PDB file of C-alpha atoms in Angstrom:
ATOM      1  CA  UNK A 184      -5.279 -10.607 -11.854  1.00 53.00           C
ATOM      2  CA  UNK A 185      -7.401  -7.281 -11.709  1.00 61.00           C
ATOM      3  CA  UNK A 186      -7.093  -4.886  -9.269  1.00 67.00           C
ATOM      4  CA  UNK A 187     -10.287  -5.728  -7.429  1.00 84.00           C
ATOM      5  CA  UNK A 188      -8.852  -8.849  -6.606  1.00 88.00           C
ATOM      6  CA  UNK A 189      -5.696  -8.027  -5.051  1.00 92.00           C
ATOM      7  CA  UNK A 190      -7.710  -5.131  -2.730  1.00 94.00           C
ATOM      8  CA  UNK A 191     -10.303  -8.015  -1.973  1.00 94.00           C
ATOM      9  CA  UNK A 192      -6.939 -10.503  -1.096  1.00 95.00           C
ATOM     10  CA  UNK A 193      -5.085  -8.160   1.004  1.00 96.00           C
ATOM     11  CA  UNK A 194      -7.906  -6.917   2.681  1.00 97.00           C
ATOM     12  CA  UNK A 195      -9.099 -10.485   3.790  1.00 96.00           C
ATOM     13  CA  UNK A 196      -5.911 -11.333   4.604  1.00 96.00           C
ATOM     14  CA  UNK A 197      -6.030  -7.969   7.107  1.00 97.00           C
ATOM     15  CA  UNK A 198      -8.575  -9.428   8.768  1.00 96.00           C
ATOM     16  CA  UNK A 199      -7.161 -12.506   9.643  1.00 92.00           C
ATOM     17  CA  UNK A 200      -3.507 -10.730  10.706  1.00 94.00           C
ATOM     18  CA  UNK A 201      -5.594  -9.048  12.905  1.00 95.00           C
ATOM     19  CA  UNK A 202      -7.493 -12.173  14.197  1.00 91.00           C
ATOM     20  CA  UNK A 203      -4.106 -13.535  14.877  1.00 87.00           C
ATOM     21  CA  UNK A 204      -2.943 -10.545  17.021  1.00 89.00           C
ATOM     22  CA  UNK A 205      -6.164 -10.656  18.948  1.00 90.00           C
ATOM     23  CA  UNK A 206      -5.406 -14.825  19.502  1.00 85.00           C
ATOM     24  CA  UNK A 207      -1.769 -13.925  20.913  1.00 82.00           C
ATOM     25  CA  UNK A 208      -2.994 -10.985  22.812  1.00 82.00           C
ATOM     26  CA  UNK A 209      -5.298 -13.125  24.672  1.00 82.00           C
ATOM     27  CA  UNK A 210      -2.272 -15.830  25.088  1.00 76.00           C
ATOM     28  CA  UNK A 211      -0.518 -13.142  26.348  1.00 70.00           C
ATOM     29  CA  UNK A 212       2.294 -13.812  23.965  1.00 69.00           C
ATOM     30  CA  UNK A 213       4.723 -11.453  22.647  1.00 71.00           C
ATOM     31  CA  UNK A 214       3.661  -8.359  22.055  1.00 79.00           C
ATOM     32  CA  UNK A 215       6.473  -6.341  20.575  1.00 84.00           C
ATOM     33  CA  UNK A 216       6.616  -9.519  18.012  1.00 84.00           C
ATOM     34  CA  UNK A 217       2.504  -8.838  17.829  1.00 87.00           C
ATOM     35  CA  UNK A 218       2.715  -5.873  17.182  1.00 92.00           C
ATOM     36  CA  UNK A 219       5.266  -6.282  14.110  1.00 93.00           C
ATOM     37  CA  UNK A 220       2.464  -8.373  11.952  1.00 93.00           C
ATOM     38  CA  UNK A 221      -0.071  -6.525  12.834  1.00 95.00           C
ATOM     39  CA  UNK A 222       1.592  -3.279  10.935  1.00 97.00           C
ATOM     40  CA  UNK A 223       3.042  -5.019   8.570  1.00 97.00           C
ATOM     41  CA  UNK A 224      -0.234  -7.726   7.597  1.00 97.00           C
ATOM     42  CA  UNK A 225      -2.167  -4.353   7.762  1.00 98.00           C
ATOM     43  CA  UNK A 226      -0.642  -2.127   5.538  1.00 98.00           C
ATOM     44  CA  UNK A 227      -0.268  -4.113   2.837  1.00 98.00           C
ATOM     45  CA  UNK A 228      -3.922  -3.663   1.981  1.00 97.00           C
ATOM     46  CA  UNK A 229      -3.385  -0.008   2.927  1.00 97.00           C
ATOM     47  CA  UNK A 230      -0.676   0.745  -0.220  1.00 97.00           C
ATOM     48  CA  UNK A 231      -2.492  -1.571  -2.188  1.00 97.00           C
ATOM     49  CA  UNK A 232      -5.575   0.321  -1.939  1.00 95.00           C
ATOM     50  CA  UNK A 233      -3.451   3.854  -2.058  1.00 95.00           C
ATOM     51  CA  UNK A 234      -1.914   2.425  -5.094  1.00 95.00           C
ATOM     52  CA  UNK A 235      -5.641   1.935  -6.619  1.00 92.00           C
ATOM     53  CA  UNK A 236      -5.893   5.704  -6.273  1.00 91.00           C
ATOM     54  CA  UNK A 237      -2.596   6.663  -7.277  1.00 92.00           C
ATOM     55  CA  UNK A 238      -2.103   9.872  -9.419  1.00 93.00           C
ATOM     56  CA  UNK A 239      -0.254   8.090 -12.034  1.00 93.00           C
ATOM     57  CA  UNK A 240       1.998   4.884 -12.975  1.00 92.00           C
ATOM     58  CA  UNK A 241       4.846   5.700 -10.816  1.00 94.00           C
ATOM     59  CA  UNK A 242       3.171   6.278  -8.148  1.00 95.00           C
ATOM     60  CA  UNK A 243       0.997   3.077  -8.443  1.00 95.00           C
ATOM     61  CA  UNK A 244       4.360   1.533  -8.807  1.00 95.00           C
ATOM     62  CA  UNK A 245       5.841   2.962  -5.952  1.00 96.00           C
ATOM     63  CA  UNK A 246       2.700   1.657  -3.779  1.00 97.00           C
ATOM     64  CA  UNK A 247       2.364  -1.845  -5.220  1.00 97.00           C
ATOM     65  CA  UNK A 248       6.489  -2.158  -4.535  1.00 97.00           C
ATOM     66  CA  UNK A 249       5.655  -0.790  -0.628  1.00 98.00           C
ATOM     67  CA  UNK A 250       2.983  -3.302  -1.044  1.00 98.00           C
ATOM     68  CA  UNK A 251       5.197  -6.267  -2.039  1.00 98.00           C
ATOM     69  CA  UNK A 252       7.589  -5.654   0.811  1.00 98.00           C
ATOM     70  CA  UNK A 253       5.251  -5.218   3.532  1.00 98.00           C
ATOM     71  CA  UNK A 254       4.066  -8.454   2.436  1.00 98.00           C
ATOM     72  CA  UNK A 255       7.696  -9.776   2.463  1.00 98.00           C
ATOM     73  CA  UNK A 256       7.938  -8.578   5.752  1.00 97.00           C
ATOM     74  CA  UNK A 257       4.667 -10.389   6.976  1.00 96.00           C
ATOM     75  CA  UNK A 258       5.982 -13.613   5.785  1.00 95.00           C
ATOM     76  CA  UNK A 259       9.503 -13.171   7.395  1.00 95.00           C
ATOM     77  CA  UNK A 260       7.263 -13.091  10.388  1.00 92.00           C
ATOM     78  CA  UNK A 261       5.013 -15.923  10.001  1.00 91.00           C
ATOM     79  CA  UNK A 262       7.738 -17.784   9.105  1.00 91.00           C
ATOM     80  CA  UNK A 263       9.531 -17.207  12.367  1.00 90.00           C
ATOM     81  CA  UNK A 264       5.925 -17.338  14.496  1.00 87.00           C
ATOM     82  CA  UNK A 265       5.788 -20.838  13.045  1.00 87.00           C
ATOM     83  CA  UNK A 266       9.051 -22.112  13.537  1.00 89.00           C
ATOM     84  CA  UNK A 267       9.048 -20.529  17.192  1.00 86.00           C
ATOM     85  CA  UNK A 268       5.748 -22.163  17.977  1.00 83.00           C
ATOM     86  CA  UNK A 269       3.211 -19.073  17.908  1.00 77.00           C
ATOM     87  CA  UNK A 270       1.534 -20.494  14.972  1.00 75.00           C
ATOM     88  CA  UNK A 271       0.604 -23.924  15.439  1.00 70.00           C
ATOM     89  CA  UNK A 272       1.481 -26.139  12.515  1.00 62.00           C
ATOM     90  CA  UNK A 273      -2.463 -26.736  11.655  1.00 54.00           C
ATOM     91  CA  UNK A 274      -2.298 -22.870  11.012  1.00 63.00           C
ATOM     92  CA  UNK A 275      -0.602 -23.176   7.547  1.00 75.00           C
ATOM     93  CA  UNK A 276      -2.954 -21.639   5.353  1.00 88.00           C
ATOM     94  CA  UNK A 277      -1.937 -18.136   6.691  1.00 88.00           C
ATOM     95  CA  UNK A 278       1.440 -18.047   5.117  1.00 89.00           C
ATOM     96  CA  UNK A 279      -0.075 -19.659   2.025  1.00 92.00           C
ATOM     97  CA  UNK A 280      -1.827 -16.561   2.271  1.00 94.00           C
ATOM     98  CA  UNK A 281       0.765 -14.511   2.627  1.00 95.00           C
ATOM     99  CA  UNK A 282       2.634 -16.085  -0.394  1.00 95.00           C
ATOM    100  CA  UNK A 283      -0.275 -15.703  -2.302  1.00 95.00           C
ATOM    101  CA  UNK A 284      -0.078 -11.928  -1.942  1.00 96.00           C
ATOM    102  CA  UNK A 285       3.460 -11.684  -2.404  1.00 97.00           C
ATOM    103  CA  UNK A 286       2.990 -13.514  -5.871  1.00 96.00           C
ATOM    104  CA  UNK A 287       0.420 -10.875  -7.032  1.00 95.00           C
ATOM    105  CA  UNK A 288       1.946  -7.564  -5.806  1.00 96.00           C
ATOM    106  CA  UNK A 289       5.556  -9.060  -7.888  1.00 96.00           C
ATOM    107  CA  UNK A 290       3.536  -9.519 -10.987  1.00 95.00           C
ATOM    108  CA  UNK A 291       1.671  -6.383 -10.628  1.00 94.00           C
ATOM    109  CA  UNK A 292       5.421  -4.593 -10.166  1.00 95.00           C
ATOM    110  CA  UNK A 293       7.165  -6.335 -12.775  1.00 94.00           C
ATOM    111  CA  UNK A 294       4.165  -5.670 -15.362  1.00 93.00           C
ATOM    112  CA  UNK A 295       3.978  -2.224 -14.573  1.00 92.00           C
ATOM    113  CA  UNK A 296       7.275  -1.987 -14.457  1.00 92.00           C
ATOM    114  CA  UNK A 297       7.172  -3.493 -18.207  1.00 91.00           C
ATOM    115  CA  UNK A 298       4.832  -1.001 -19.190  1.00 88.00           C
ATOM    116  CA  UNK A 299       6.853   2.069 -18.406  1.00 87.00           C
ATOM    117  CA  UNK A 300       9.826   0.527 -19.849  1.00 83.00           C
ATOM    118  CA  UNK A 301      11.798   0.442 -16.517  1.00 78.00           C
ATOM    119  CA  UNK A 302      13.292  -2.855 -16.520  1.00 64.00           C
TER     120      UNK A 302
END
């Protein structure tokens, strides 16, 4: 999966973290919990897109594996939002979403990872 794709994912998949904070800000729900997949469903596009940039392998490494565990994170959370009632169970496609992403950034590490003979 090319690069373009995985910015295009993870920024899409921004948008709708941050669609999802908005919703639970305006059920007054949790906000310390909020608050947690917002950063996290955020900034998973934000190394990704560093990583894009990144002055060489390693360091595209290093973002892609910040990458893979903010999205780690972000599913941790949806995971407990949905068994804790926050997301309703019509809501899947979110953490589908979510796995999605993690899928791509552990390819993307273990390939590169490949390439500079690291594993």
């Amino acid at each position: 999966m090319g690069i373009n794709i995985m910015e295009e994912k993870s920024f899409a998949f921004a948008i709708e973290i941050i669609g999802f904070y908005k919703q639970m800000l305006g059920e007054s729900k949790d906000m310390v919990l909020a608050k947690q997949i917002l950063r996290s469903g955020t900034s998973i596009g934000a190394n990704v897109k560093e990583g894009v940039s990144a002055q060489s392998k390693r360091d595209f490494l290093t973002k892609m594996n910040i990458a893979l565990k903010e999205a780690e994170e972000t599913e941790y959370w949806i995971q407990l939002f949905m068994a804790t009632g926050y997301i309703k169970e019509q809501q899947p496609q979110i953490l589908y979403k979510c796995k999605e992403l993690c899928r791509i950034l552990s390819a993307t590490v273990s390939t590169t990872k490949r390439h500079l003979n690291l594993e």
